[in-house]
Coordinates of C-alpha atoms in Angstrom, one line a residue:
M1 CA 15.3 -17.0 23.4
D2 CA 11.6 -16.3 24.2
W3 CA 11.0 -13.6 21.3
E4 CA 7.7 -12.3 22.6
A5 CA 9.5 -10.9 25.5
H6 CA 12.0 -9.7 23.8
I7 CA 9.9 -7.7 21.3
E8 CA 7.8 -6.4 24.4
R9 CA 10.8 -5.2 26.3
W10 CA 11.7 -3.2 23.3
S11 CA 8.3 -1.7 23.0
R12 CA 9.5 -0.4 26.7
A13 CA 12.2 0.4 26.2
A14 CA 13.7 4.1 25.7
V15 CA 15.6 2.9 22.7
K16 CA 18.3 6.1 20.9
L17 CA 20.6 5.0 17.6
L18 CA 23.8 6.4 18.8
D19 CA 25.4 5.8 15.0
I20 CA 26.0 3.6 12.2
R21 CA 28.8 3.1 10.2
Q22 CA 29.2 1.0 6.9
L23 CA 32.1 -1.0 7.1
S24 CA 33.6 -2.2 3.4
V25 CA 36.4 -4.1 2.9
K26 CA 37.7 -1.4 -0.3
N27 CA 37.7 1.0 1.9
G28 CA 39.3 -0.7 4.2
T29 CA 37.2 -0.4 7.5
V30 CA 36.5 -4.1 8.4
P31 CA 38.2 -3.9 11.9
D32 CA 39.6 -7.6 12.6
R33 CA 38.7 -7.0 16.3
Y34 CA 36.3 -4.4 17.5
A35 CA 34.7 -4.0 21.3
A36 CA 31.7 -2.9 21.4
P37 CA 30.8 0.1 23.4
A38 CA 27.2 -0.1 23.1
S39 CA 24.8 -2.5 21.8
F40 CA 25.1 -3.4 17.8
F41 CA 23.1 -5.2 15.3
V42 CA 25.6 -6.1 12.4
V43 CA 23.7 -6.4 9.2
I44 CA 25.8 -7.8 6.6
T45 CA 24.8 -6.5 3.2
H46 CA 27.4 -8.2 0.9
G47 CA 29.1 -10.7 0.6
E48 CA 30.4 -13.7 2.7
A49 CA 32.5 -13.7 5.7
R50 CA 33.4 -15.3 9.1
V51 CA 32.1 -13.1 12.1
S52 CA 33.4 -14.2 15.2
L53 CA 30.8 -12.3 17.8
S54 CA 31.2 -13.6 22.0
G55 CA 33.2 -17.0 20.9
T56 CA 31.0 -17.7 18.2
V57 CA 32.1 -18.1 14.6
Y58 CA 29.5 -17.8 11.8
R59 CA 29.8 -17.9 8.5
T60 CA 27.6 -14.8 6.6
R61 CA 26.3 -13.9 3.4
S62 CA 24.2 -11.0 2.2
L63 CA 21.6 -10.9 4.3
H64 CA 22.8 -11.5 7.4
I65 CA 22.1 -9.9 11.3
L66 CA 24.3 -10.3 14.1
H67 CA 23.0 -8.7 17.3
G68 CA 25.7 -8.4 20.3
G69 CA 25.4 -6.2 24.0
Q70 CA 28.2 -3.4 25.4
D71 CA 31.6 -5.2 25.5
A72 CA 30.6 -8.3 22.8
E73 CA 33.8 -8.8 20.8
L74 CA 33.3 -8.5 16.9
G75 CA 35.9 -10.2 14.6
F76 CA 35.5 -10.1 11.2
V77 CA 37.1 -12.1 8.1
P78 CA 36.2 -11.6 4.9
L79 CA 36.3 -13.3 2.2
G80 CA 36.2 -12.2 -0.7
N81 CA 36.2 -8.1 -2.0
D82 CA 33.2 -7.3 -1.9
F83 CA 32.0 -7.5 1.5
S84 CA 30.2 -4.8 3.1
C85 CA 27.8 -4.4 6.3
F86 CA 26.6 -2.0 8.1
L87 CA 27.4 -1.5 12.1
I88 CA 24.2 -0.3 14.1
L89 CA 25.3 0.9 18.0
Y90 CA 22.0 2.0 19.9
K91 CA 21.5 2.3 24.0
A92 CA 18.1 1.1 25.2
D93 CA 17.5 2.4 28.7
C94 CA 15.2 0.2 30.7
A95 CA 13.5 0.1 34.5
S96 CA 14.8 -3.8 35.6
P97 CA 17.4 -5.1 35.2
E98 CA 15.4 -8.2 33.3
D99 CA 15.0 -5.8 31.2
R100 CA 18.6 -4.3 30.3
E101 CA 19.9 -7.7 29.8
S102 CA 17.6 -8.5 27.0
F103 CA 19.9 -6.2 25.1
H104 CA 23.0 -7.5 25.6
F105 CA 22.0 -11.0 24.1
S106 CA 23.4 -12.2 20.8
Y107 CA 22.0 -14.3 18.4
S108 CA 22.2 -14.0 14.3
Y109 CA 19.7 -14.5 11.9
T110 CA 18.9 -14.7 8.2
P111 CA 15.6 -12.7 7.4
Y112 CA 14.1 -14.1 4.4
A113 CA 12.5 -10.7 2.9
L114 CA 16.0 -8.4 2.4
L115 CA 15.3 -5.3 0.4
P116 CA 13.0 -3.7 3.1
L117 CA 15.8 -3.9 6.0
Q118 CA 18.6 -2.7 3.0
E119 CA 16.3 0.0 2.3
K120 CA 15.8 0.8 6.4
C121 CA 20.0 1.0 7.3
Q122 CA 21.1 3.4 3.6
T123 CA 18.0 5.5 4.8
M124 CA 19.7 6.2 8.3
Y125 CA 22.9 5.8 6.8
R126 CA 22.7 8.9 4.8
L127 CA 20.4 10.5 7.2
W128 CA 23.6 10.3 9.7
Q129 CA 26.1 10.9 7.4
Q130 CA 23.7 14.6 7.4
A131 CA 25.4 17.7 9.9
T132 CA 21.8 19.3 10.3
P133 CA 19.6 18.3 13.2
M134 CA 16.9 18.0 11.6
D135 CA 19.0 14.5 9.2
K136 CA 20.0 13.7 12.8
L137 CA 16.3 13.4 14.0
Q138 CA 15.1 11.7 10.9
A139 CA 17.9 9.1 11.8
Q140 CA 17.1 8.5 14.9
S141 CA 13.0 8.0 14.2
A142 CA 14.5 5.9 11.3
F143 CA 16.1 3.6 13.9
L144 CA 12.7 2.4 15.3
P145 CA 10.8 0.5 11.9
F146 CA 14.6 -0.7 11.2
V147 CA 14.1 -2.6 14.2
Y148 CA 10.2 -4.1 14.2
E149 CA 11.2 -4.8 10.8
V150 CA 13.7 -7.5 11.8
M151 CA 11.3 -8.6 15.1
R152 CA 8.5 -9.1 12.4
Q153 CA 10.1 -11.7 10.4
I154 CA 11.8 -13.4 12.8
R155 CA 8.5 -13.9 14.9
T156 CA 7.2 -14.7 11.3
S157 CA 9.9 -17.4 11.0
A158 CA 8.9 -18.3 14.2
T159 CA 5.3 -19.0 14.0
E160 CA 4.6 -19.9 10.7
D161 CA 7.2 -23.2 10.3
N162 CA 10.0 -20.1 8.6
R163 CA 7.7 -20.2 5.0
P164 CA 6.6 -16.9 4.2
N165 CA 3.8 -16.2 2.5
V166 CA 4.9 -13.7 -0.5
V167 CA 1.0 -11.8 -1.2
T168 CA 1.6 -11.3 2.9
E169 CA 4.9 -10.0 3.2
A170 CA 4.1 -8.6 -0.5
I171 CA 1.3 -6.6 1.7
H172 CA 3.1 -5.3 4.2
Y173 CA 5.6 -3.3 1.9
I174 CA 2.5 -2.2 -0.3
H175 CA 1.0 -1.0 3.1
E176 CA 4.2 0.2 4.2
H177 CA 5.2 1.8 0.9
Y178 CA 1.4 2.8 0.1
R179 CA 3.0 7.1 -0.1
E180 CA 5.7 5.7 -3.3
S181 CA 5.7 4.5 -6.5
I182 CA 5.3 1.2 -6.9
T183 CA 5.0 -1.2 -10.2
A184 CA 3.7 -4.9 -10.4
E185 CA 7.8 -5.5 -12.3
E186 CA 9.5 -3.5 -8.2
L187 CA 7.3 -5.6 -6.3
A188 CA 7.7 -8.9 -8.2
G189 CA 11.3 -7.8 -8.4
I190 CA 11.5 -7.3 -4.2
F191 CA 10.3 -10.9 -3.3
G192 CA 12.9 -12.4 -6.3
C193 CA 9.5 -13.2 -8.9
S194 CA 8.0 -12.2 -12.1
A195 CA 5.3 -10.0 -12.4
S196 CA 2.9 -12.8 -14.0
Y197 CA 3.2 -15.2 -10.6
M198 CA 3.0 -12.5 -8.3
S199 CA -0.6 -10.9 -10.3
R200 CA -1.6 -15.0 -10.3
L201 CA -0.3 -15.7 -5.9
F202 CA -3.1 -12.2 -5.5
K203 CA -5.4 -12.7 -7.2
N204 CA -5.8 -16.8 -6.0
Q205 CA -5.2 -15.5 -2.7
I206 CA -6.2 -11.8 -2.2
G207 CA -8.3 -11.8 -5.2
A208 CA -7.3 -9.0 -6.5
G209 CA -4.1 -7.9 -8.4
P210 CA -0.7 -6.4 -6.9
I211 CA -1.6 -2.6 -8.3
E212 CA -5.6 -3.2 -8.1
Y213 CA -4.7 -3.5 -4.1
L214 CA -2.5 -1.1 -4.0
I215 CA -5.2 1.3 -5.7
H216 CA -8.2 0.0 -2.6
V217 CA -5.2 0.4 0.1
R218 CA -4.4 4.1 -1.2
I219 CA -8.2 4.7 -1.5
N220 CA -8.7 4.4 1.8
K221 CA -6.5 5.6 3.4
A222 CA -7.4 8.9 2.4
K223 CA -11.2 8.4 3.7
Q224 CA -9.5 8.0 6.5
F225 CA -7.8 11.3 6.2
L226 CA -11.2 12.5 4.6
K227 CA -12.7 11.9 7.9
R228 CA -10.2 12.3 10.2
S229 CA -8.4 15.7 9.5
E230 CA -9.3 18.6 7.9
A231 CA -6.0 18.7 5.3
R232 CA -6.5 19.9 1.9
I233 CA -7.6 17.6 -0.4
Q234 CA -4.6 18.2 -2.9
E235 CA -2.4 17.4 1.0
I236 CA -4.1 13.9 0.8
A237 CA -3.8 13.4 -2.3
K238 CA -0.1 13.2 -2.2
S239 CA 0.3 11.6 0.9
V240 CA -1.6 8.3 -0.3
G241 CA 0.6 8.4 -4.1
Y242 CA -1.1 10.6 -6.1
A243 CA 0.1 14.6 -7.1
D244 CA -1.7 15.3 -9.3
V245 CA -4.8 15.7 -7.7
Y246 CA -7.9 15.8 -10.3
Y247 CA -7.0 12.7 -11.4
F248 CA -6.6 11.9 -7.1
S249 CA -10.2 13.0 -7.2
R250 CA -11.8 10.9 -10.5
L251 CA -10.4 8.3 -9.1
F252 CA -11.7 8.2 -6.0
K253 CA -15.1 9.5 -7.6
K254 CA -14.9 5.8 -9.4
H255 CA -13.7 4.3 -5.8
A256 CA -15.6 5.7 -3.5
G257 CA -18.6 7.0 -5.5
C258 CA -18.3 10.5 -4.3
S259 CA -16.2 13.3 -4.8
P260 CA -13.8 13.6 -2.0
L261 CA -15.2 16.3 -0.9
Q262 CA -18.6 14.9 -1.0
F263 CA -17.3 12.2 1.0
R264 CA -15.7 14.2 4.1
E265 CA -19.1 16.1 4.3
N266 CA -20.7 12.6 4.5
N267 CA -18.9 11.5 7.6
R268 CA -18.9 14.7 9.7
Q269 CA -21.1 13.2 11.6
T270 CA -18.6 10.5 13.0
V271 CA -17.2 11.3 16.1
Q272 CA -13.7 9.6 16.1
H273 CA -12.8 10.4 19.5
N274 CA -16.0 8.7 20.9
P275 CA -15.4 5.0 20.7
S276 CA -19.4 3.7 21.0
S277 CA -19.3 5.5 17.9
L278 CA -17.2 2.7 16.0
L279 CA -20.4 -0.1 16.7
K280 CA -22.9 2.2 14.9
S281 CA -20.9 2.8 11.7
S282 CA -22.4 1.8 8.1
I283 CA -20.0 2.8 6.1
V284 CA -19.0 -0.5 3.3
S285 CA -16.7 -0.2 0.9
Q286 CA -18.1 -0.1 -2.6
K287 CA -18.1 -3.5 -4.7
P288 CA -14.1 -2.8 -7.3
I289 CA -14.7 -1.3 -10.0
S290 CA -12.5 -2.5 -12.9
H291 CA -9.7 0.0 -14.2
N292 CA -7.4 0.1 -17.4
E293 CA -3.3 0.2 -17.2
N294 CA -3.0 3.8 -17.2
E295 CA -5.2 4.3 -14.0
S296 CA -3.0 0.7 -12.7
Y297 CA 0.2 2.1 -13.0
Y298 CA -0.3 5.9 -12.2
Q299 CA 1.6 6.0 -9.9
L300 CA 3.3 9.3 -7.6
V301 CA 5.9 11.3 -9.6
G302 CA 8.2 12.9 -7.4
E303 CA 9.6 13.3 -3.3
G304 CA 7.5 15.2 -0.3
D305 CA 7.6 15.1 3.2
T306 CA 4.2 14.1 4.9
S307 CA 5.0 13.8 8.1
M308 CA 2.1 14.6 9.0
F309 CA -0.2 12.0 8.4
R310 CA 2.9 9.8 9.4
F311 CA 2.0 7.8 12.3
S312 CA 2.3 3.9 13.1
R313 CA 0.3 0.8 13.1
P314 CA -1.9 0.0 14.6
A315 CA -3.3 4.0 13.5
F316 CA -6.2 5.8 15.6
G317 CA -9.3 3.8 13.8
A318 CA -6.8 0.0 15.9
M319 CA -6.7 2.4 19.3
M320 CA -10.2 3.4 19.2
L321 CA -10.8 -0.6 18.6
L322 CA -9.1 -1.4 22.1
C323 CA -10.7 0.8 23.8
T324 CA -13.8 0.0 22.1
T325 CA -13.4 -3.7 22.9
L326 CA -12.4 -3.6 26.1
L327 CA -15.1 -1.5 27.9
L328 CA -17.4 -4.1 25.7
N329 CA -15.6 -6.5 27.8
A330 CA -15.9 -4.6 30.9
C331 CA -19.6 -4.2 30.6
Q332 CA -19.9 -7.8 30.1
T333 CA -17.6 -8.9 33.0
G334 CA -19.3 -11.6 35.4
S335 CA -21.7 -12.3 33.4
N336 CA -20.2 -15.0 30.5
S337 CA -23.1 -17.4 29.7
A338 CA -25.3 -14.5 29.3
T339 CA -27.6 -14.4 26.1
P340 CA -26.8 -12.6 23.7
A341 CA -28.2 -8.5 22.5
S342 CA -29.2 -10.4 19.0
Q343 CA -30.8 -13.6 20.2
P344 CA -34.1 -13.6 21.6
A345 CA -34.4 -13.9 25.6
S346 CA -36.8 -17.4 25.0
A347 CA -33.7 -18.9 23.0
D348 CA -33.6 -22.8 23.8
A349 CA -30.9 -23.1 27.1
S350 CA -29.1 -25.4 25.8
A351 CA -28.3 -24.5 22.5
D352 CA -26.7 -20.6 24.9
S353 CA -24.5 -23.7 27.0
A354 CA -23.3 -24.8 24.2
A355 CA -22.8 -21.0 22.1
G356 CA -20.6 -19.9 25.8
E357 CA -18.1 -23.2 25.7
T358 CA -15.0 -23.4 24.4
R359 CA -11.7 -25.6 23.6
I360 CA -8.2 -24.6 22.6
Y361 CA -8.0 -24.6 18.6
K362 CA -4.4 -24.2 17.3
H363 CA -3.4 -22.4 13.8
L364 CA -1.0 -20.4 12.1
K365 CA 0.0 -17.4 14.5
G366 CA -0.5 -20.0 18.0
Q367 CA -3.8 -21.4 20.1
T368 CA -6.3 -19.4 20.7
E369 CA -9.4 -20.1 22.2
I370 CA -12.5 -20.1 20.2
P371 CA -16.4 -21.0 20.9
V372 CA -17.1 -24.6 20.3
K373 CA -19.8 -23.1 18.3
P374 CA -19.6 -19.7 17.5
Q375 CA -22.5 -18.3 16.5
R376 CA -20.9 -14.6 14.8
V377 CA -18.9 -15.8 12.5
V378 CA -16.8 -13.3 10.3
S379 CA -14.3 -14.7 7.6
L380 CA -12.4 -12.7 5.6
F381 CA -11.6 -15.6 2.9
H382 CA -13.2 -19.0 3.2
L383 CA -17.5 -17.9 2.9
G384 CA -17.7 -21.1 1.0
E385 CA -16.2 -23.4 2.7
L386 CA -19.3 -22.0 5.8
M387 CA -22.0 -21.8 3.4
A388 CA -21.5 -25.5 2.5
L389 CA -22.0 -25.9 6.1
G390 CA -25.1 -24.0 6.0
V391 CA -23.4 -21.3 8.1
K392 CA -23.3 -18.1 7.0
P393 CA -21.1 -16.0 8.2
V394 CA -22.0 -12.2 9.3
G395 CA -19.3 -10.3 6.9
S396 CA -16.3 -10.8 4.6
T397 CA -14.2 -9.0 1.8
T398 CA -15.4 -7.2 -1.3
Y399 CA -13.4 -9.7 -3.1
I400 CA -14.6 -13.0 -1.9
L401 CA -18.6 -12.1 -1.9
D402 CA -17.8 -11.3 -5.1
N403 CA -18.0 -14.3 -6.4
P404 CA -20.5 -15.6 -9.0
L405 CA -20.7 -18.9 -8.0
L406 CA -22.6 -18.4 -4.2
S407 CA -26.0 -17.7 -4.9
D408 CA -26.9 -16.4 -1.6
I409 CA -25.1 -14.1 -0.3
S410 CA -27.8 -12.2 1.7
D411 CA -27.1 -10.5 4.7
I412 CA -23.6 -11.4 4.5
A413 CA -21.8 -7.3 5.5
D414 CA -19.1 -6.9 3.2
V415 CA -15.8 -5.5 5.3
G416 CA -14.2 -4.3 2.7
V417 CA -10.5 -4.6 0.9
P418 CA -8.4 -3.8 2.6
P419 CA -10.8 -5.0 5.9
D420 CA -12.5 -2.5 7.6
A421 CA -11.7 -3.5 11.2
E422 CA -14.4 -1.2 12.2
K423 CA -16.8 -2.4 10.4
I424 CA -15.3 -5.2 11.5
L425 CA -15.9 -4.5 14.8
S426 CA -19.5 -3.4 14.5
L427 CA -20.1 -7.3 13.2
E428 CA -20.1 -7.9 16.5
P429 CA -18.3 -11.5 15.8
D430 CA -17.4 -13.7 18.4
L431 CA -14.8 -15.1 15.5
I432 CA -12.8 -14.0 13.0
V433 CA -10.9 -16.7 10.3
T434 CA -8.6 -15.3 7.5
T435 CA -5.5 -16.0 5.5
A436 CA -1.7 -14.8 6.5
P437 CA -2.5 -12.2 3.7
F438 CA -5.3 -11.0 4.8
A439 CA -5.0 -11.0 8.1
E440 CA -1.9 -8.5 7.2
A441 CA -4.5 -6.8 5.1
V442 CA -6.0 -5.2 8.0
E443 CA -4.6 -1.8 9.5
G444 CA -2.9 -3.2 12.7
G445 CA -2.6 -7.1 11.4
Y446 CA -3.4 -10.2 13.2
E447 CA -3.5 -8.2 16.6
T448 CA -6.2 -5.7 16.0
L449 CA -8.5 -8.2 14.5
N450 CA -7.4 -10.8 17.8
R451 CA -8.5 -7.4 20.1
I452 CA -12.2 -7.8 18.6
A453 CA -13.0 -11.3 18.7
P454 CA -10.9 -14.5 19.1
T455 CA -8.6 -14.8 15.4
I456 CA -7.0 -17.1 13.6
V457 CA -5.8 -17.7 10.5
V458 CA -5.6 -21.5 8.6
E459 CA -3.9 -22.1 5.2
Q460 CA -5.1 -21.9 2.0
Y461 CA -5.5 -25.2 1.3
N462 CA -7.8 -24.7 -2.4
D463 CA -9.2 -29.0 -1.6
P464 CA -12.7 -28.8 -1.1
V465 CA -12.5 -31.9 0.9
K466 CA -9.6 -30.4 3.3
D467 CA -11.1 -26.8 3.7
V468 CA -15.0 -28.5 4.3
E469 CA -12.6 -31.2 7.5
M470 CA -11.1 -28.3 8.6
F471 CA -14.0 -25.4 9.1
G472 CA -16.2 -28.2 9.8
D473 CA -13.8 -28.9 13.2
I474 CA -14.0 -25.1 13.9
L475 CA -17.5 -24.4 13.5
G476 CA -18.0 -27.7 15.1
K477 CA -19.7 -28.5 11.8
Q478 CA -18.4 -32.4 12.0
K479 CA -21.5 -34.6 11.0
E480 CA -22.2 -31.8 8.5
A481 CA -18.6 -31.9 6.8
Q482 CA -18.8 -35.4 7.1
Q483 CA -21.5 -35.7 4.5
W484 CA -20.5 -33.2 2.3
N485 CA -17.1 -34.7 1.9
E486 CA -19.3 -38.1 1.2
A487 CA -21.7 -36.9 -0.5
F488 CA -18.9 -34.7 -3.3
A489 CA -17.5 -38.8 -3.8
V490 CA -20.1 -39.8 -4.7
K491 CA -21.4 -37.1 -7.3
I492 CA -17.0 -37.5 -8.4
A493 CA -17.3 -41.2 -8.9
E494 CA -21.3 -41.1 -10.6
Y495 CA -19.0 -38.3 -12.6
K496 CA -16.1 -40.5 -14.1
E497 CA -19.3 -43.6 -14.2
K498 CA -21.0 -40.9 -16.9
I499 CA -18.0 -39.4 -18.9
S500 CA -15.8 -42.9 -19.4
P501 CA -17.2 -43.8 -22.5
F502 CA -15.7 -40.5 -24.0
I503 CA -12.3 -40.6 -23.0
G504 CA -9.7 -42.9 -25.0
A505 CA -6.9 -44.2 -23.6
D506 CA -5.0 -41.9 -25.0
D507 CA -6.6 -38.5 -24.2
T508 CA -4.7 -35.7 -22.5
F509 CA -5.7 -33.1 -21.4
S510 CA -4.2 -29.4 -20.0
I511 CA -6.2 -26.3 -19.8
L512 CA -4.9 -22.4 -20.9
N513 CA -5.5 -19.4 -19.9
V514 CA -5.4 -16.5 -21.6
R515 CA -4.7 -12.9 -20.4
P516 CA -3.4 -9.5 -21.7
G517 CA 0.0 -10.0 -22.6
A518 CA 0.4 -13.2 -20.8
L519 CA -0.7 -17.0 -21.2
F520 CA -0.7 -19.6 -18.7
I521 CA -1.2 -23.2 -18.4
Y522 CA -2.3 -24.8 -15.2
G523 CA -1.4 -27.0 -13.4
D524 CA -3.6 -29.5 -10.4
T525 CA -4.5 -26.4 -7.6
N526 CA -7.6 -25.0 -9.1
M527 CA -9.0 -23.5 -12.5
G528 CA -10.6 -26.9 -12.6
G529 CA -7.0 -28.2 -12.6
N530 CA -7.7 -30.3 -9.3
I531 CA -10.9 -32.0 -10.6
I532 CA -9.5 -32.4 -13.9
Y533 CA -6.4 -33.9 -12.7
K534 CA -7.4 -35.4 -9.0
Y535 CA -10.8 -36.2 -8.9
L536 CA -11.6 -37.5 -12.6
G537 CA -7.9 -38.4 -12.2
L538 CA -7.9 -37.5 -16.9
K539 CA -4.4 -37.7 -17.7
P540 CA -2.1 -34.1 -17.8
N541 CA -0.5 -33.6 -21.4
E542 CA 3.3 -34.5 -20.2
K543 CA 4.9 -31.7 -20.6
V544 CA 2.5 -30.5 -18.2
K545 CA 2.6 -32.9 -15.9
T546 CA 6.4 -32.5 -16.1
D547 CA 6.9 -28.8 -16.1
V548 CA 3.9 -28.0 -14.5
I549 CA 2.3 -29.7 -11.7
N550 CA 5.5 -31.7 -10.5
G551 CA 7.7 -28.2 -11.9
E552 CA 7.3 -24.9 -11.6
T553 CA 6.3 -23.1 -14.6
W554 CA 2.8 -21.7 -15.0
E555 CA 3.7 -18.5 -17.5
I556 CA 4.6 -19.7 -21.0
S557 CA 5.4 -17.7 -24.2
A558 CA 3.1 -18.3 -27.6
E559 CA 5.6 -20.6 -29.5
V560 CA 5.8 -23.9 -27.0
I561 CA 2.0 -23.3 -26.9
P562 CA 2.3 -27.2 -28.8
E563 CA 3.6 -28.6 -26.6
F564 CA 1.8 -27.9 -23.6
I565 CA -1.2 -28.6 -25.5
G566 CA -2.9 -32.2 -24.7
T567 CA -5.5 -34.0 -27.2
Q568 CA -8.3 -31.9 -25.5
L569 CA -8.1 -28.7 -23.8
F570 CA -9.7 -26.2 -21.8
L571 CA -9.6 -22.5 -22.4
A572 CA -10.1 -19.9 -20.4
V573 CA -10.2 -16.8 -21.9
N574 CA -9.2 -13.3 -20.1
E575 CA -11.3 -10.2 -20.5
G576 CA -9.6 -7.7 -22.5
A577 CA -7.8 -10.3 -24.1
E578 CA -9.5 -10.9 -27.3
K579 CA -6.6 -10.1 -30.0
D580 CA -3.9 -12.2 -28.5
L581 CA -6.3 -14.7 -28.5
K582 CA -7.1 -13.7 -32.4
D583 CA -2.9 -13.7 -33.0
L584 CA -2.7 -17.5 -31.2
E585 CA -5.8 -19.0 -32.6
K586 CA -3.7 -20.9 -35.8
L587 CA -1.3 -22.5 -32.5
I588 CA -4.2 -23.8 -31.1
Q589 CA -6.1 -25.1 -34.0
S590 CA -2.8 -26.9 -34.9
S591 CA -2.6 -28.5 -31.5
P592 CA -3.8 -31.7 -30.9
A593 CA -7.0 -30.8 -29.8
G594 CA -7.6 -28.0 -31.7
K595 CA -7.5 -30.9 -35.0
A596 CA -9.9 -33.1 -32.9
G597 CA -12.0 -30.2 -32.6
K598 CA -12.0 -30.7 -28.8
I599 CA -11.6 -27.4 -27.3
Y600 CA -13.7 -26.5 -24.4
N601 CA -14.4 -22.4 -23.3
I602 CA -15.0 -22.3 -19.7
D603 CA -15.3 -18.7 -17.4
F604 CA -12.5 -17.7 -15.8
K605 CA -14.3 -16.0 -12.8
Q606 CA -15.9 -18.9 -12.3
F607 CA -13.4 -21.2 -12.2
L608 CA -11.2 -18.8 -9.8
P609 CA -12.6 -20.1 -7.1
S610 CA -11.7 -23.0 -5.6
D611 CA -14.0 -23.1 -2.3
P612 CA -16.8 -26.2 -2.5
I613 CA -19.7 -24.7 -3.6
A614 CA -17.4 -23.4 -6.8
V615 CA -15.8 -26.5 -7.3
E616 CA -19.0 -27.9 -7.3
K617 CA -20.6 -26.6 -10.0
Q618 CA -17.4 -26.3 -11.5
L619 CA -17.6 -30.1 -11.7
D620 CA -21.0 -29.9 -13.6
I621 CA -20.2 -27.7 -16.1
I622 CA -17.0 -29.6 -17.1
A623 CA -18.2 -32.6 -17.2
N624 CA -21.2 -31.6 -18.8
L625 CA -18.7 -30.6 -21.4
L626 CA -16.6 -33.2 -21.4
I627 CA -20.3 -35.3 -23.1
E628 CA -21.4 -32.8 -25.0
G629 CA -18.6 -32.7 -26.9
N630 CA -17.6 -35.8 -27.6
K631 CA -21.0 -37.5 -28.8

């Protein structure tokens, strides 16, 4: 099926929820045969069954979704007494016979994110059972978000090779549920992992933990409400997840640098209904400020309807972006080779010609026409990769700019976290490069970014050699990429020779990270592991090799520390974990590395990035520690 065309037909149709039923073996409500009076979804939430749909038999288990049209025949053969499902009947009024036919197609799909769909079904069903017209109306309004989530997951699986990114999905969930109580444990449970694992993924792909990111989403939403409405501060606080307006005000001031009232006053000059004003925006998100556990886990207590704020993504700002982009495109029609306003009129003609050429680039979201030689790049994640090739982007995100190993970041605009689409638009980029999580973090998602400028979504390899090669191709800097990779290979060879006299044949290496309340052992991807194990070719401790590099272990308990520590240890201690380290001191000192006196302290913040510039500096640090520590 052409899913893009099908989704477009959903966007054109007038859709009405007709009925939603919960069928269960225990209640004796699962029919053997059922002729559908309208188009429908079947959402299997528990157990297994053989389901016949228009003659095709599917062996299904929770969570599974089937779709069929009017008069389609359904047959259920439950395989156990715990089978239950939702049957959702709907009607779609369409303008053309082709569109109407699209809603009669039969298909079956296994979603990768279960809870969001199950929650939406339960909400619809609960509301539909109520007698009041208001409840029925709210159930109607809940049906399209359910359809959106089904189509989103199908589309994501189709375009991203069935490998949905956990952080991308968690970010999507946060944007959908930021008004509600969300803890790190609950968020991790939704996606079937531990809170520490989810935190590690967020840190690696976004630069902040999930709860820290949630706080930034809430503050960013509050800023939008303050600029675009006259709602009371108490109402805005509640709408972004904070029942205590005084706590919200303190938190807002900490992150925005002023009180909510002062922020509203400072931004009164912004004319929200004038698309051209977006090009003049000078609001830059503040640098992230660390916060304690109380702030991280302070959540909304109780429920409250904030329907006046419930506009869907893309919201008003995204629509204004589209209007502005269309206006700019109209003004540029017929002048594709014109010199950009930021370039001097006397610029070299050949450079202008190269800048105007385009090509098709295949990426995670499909194929996009991009400049052969992009001049104004916004990179939401890969900053060091561009700078290693001599390209300074016009904008990047807060946490990526906070990389302590990048020296010259002057003139690179901070587009915030979550990235501010209006700020990105004001930078007039000719190319936007992002990872899947950061694309989801922008209000309106990838589609909003792609309206601003050609946007490509690339892998996060955490491998400087692969990343430099990829960006050499993207930026038209193939020669510079080759030169960097050759120089890096020479540097590796030189350091291997320098450290070889100090490394014994039986030496093994480990990387231990002590955090408040958690212990991590790193493998061969980041925190210096790629340098130690891949580039320098040093041997990991046997337990590190089997359980971490070739397994799925990351977090360990204190009592097994000696098993994971080799004869030489790199130790990273996070801020606030000093007491944890003291409690572990005897265990670490009794390990082979402790007894040999070969424990090297590394800075967690310095070793968290894995871009080419950071890795080069990390290589210097590691090699010097090994040489000095073994003399």
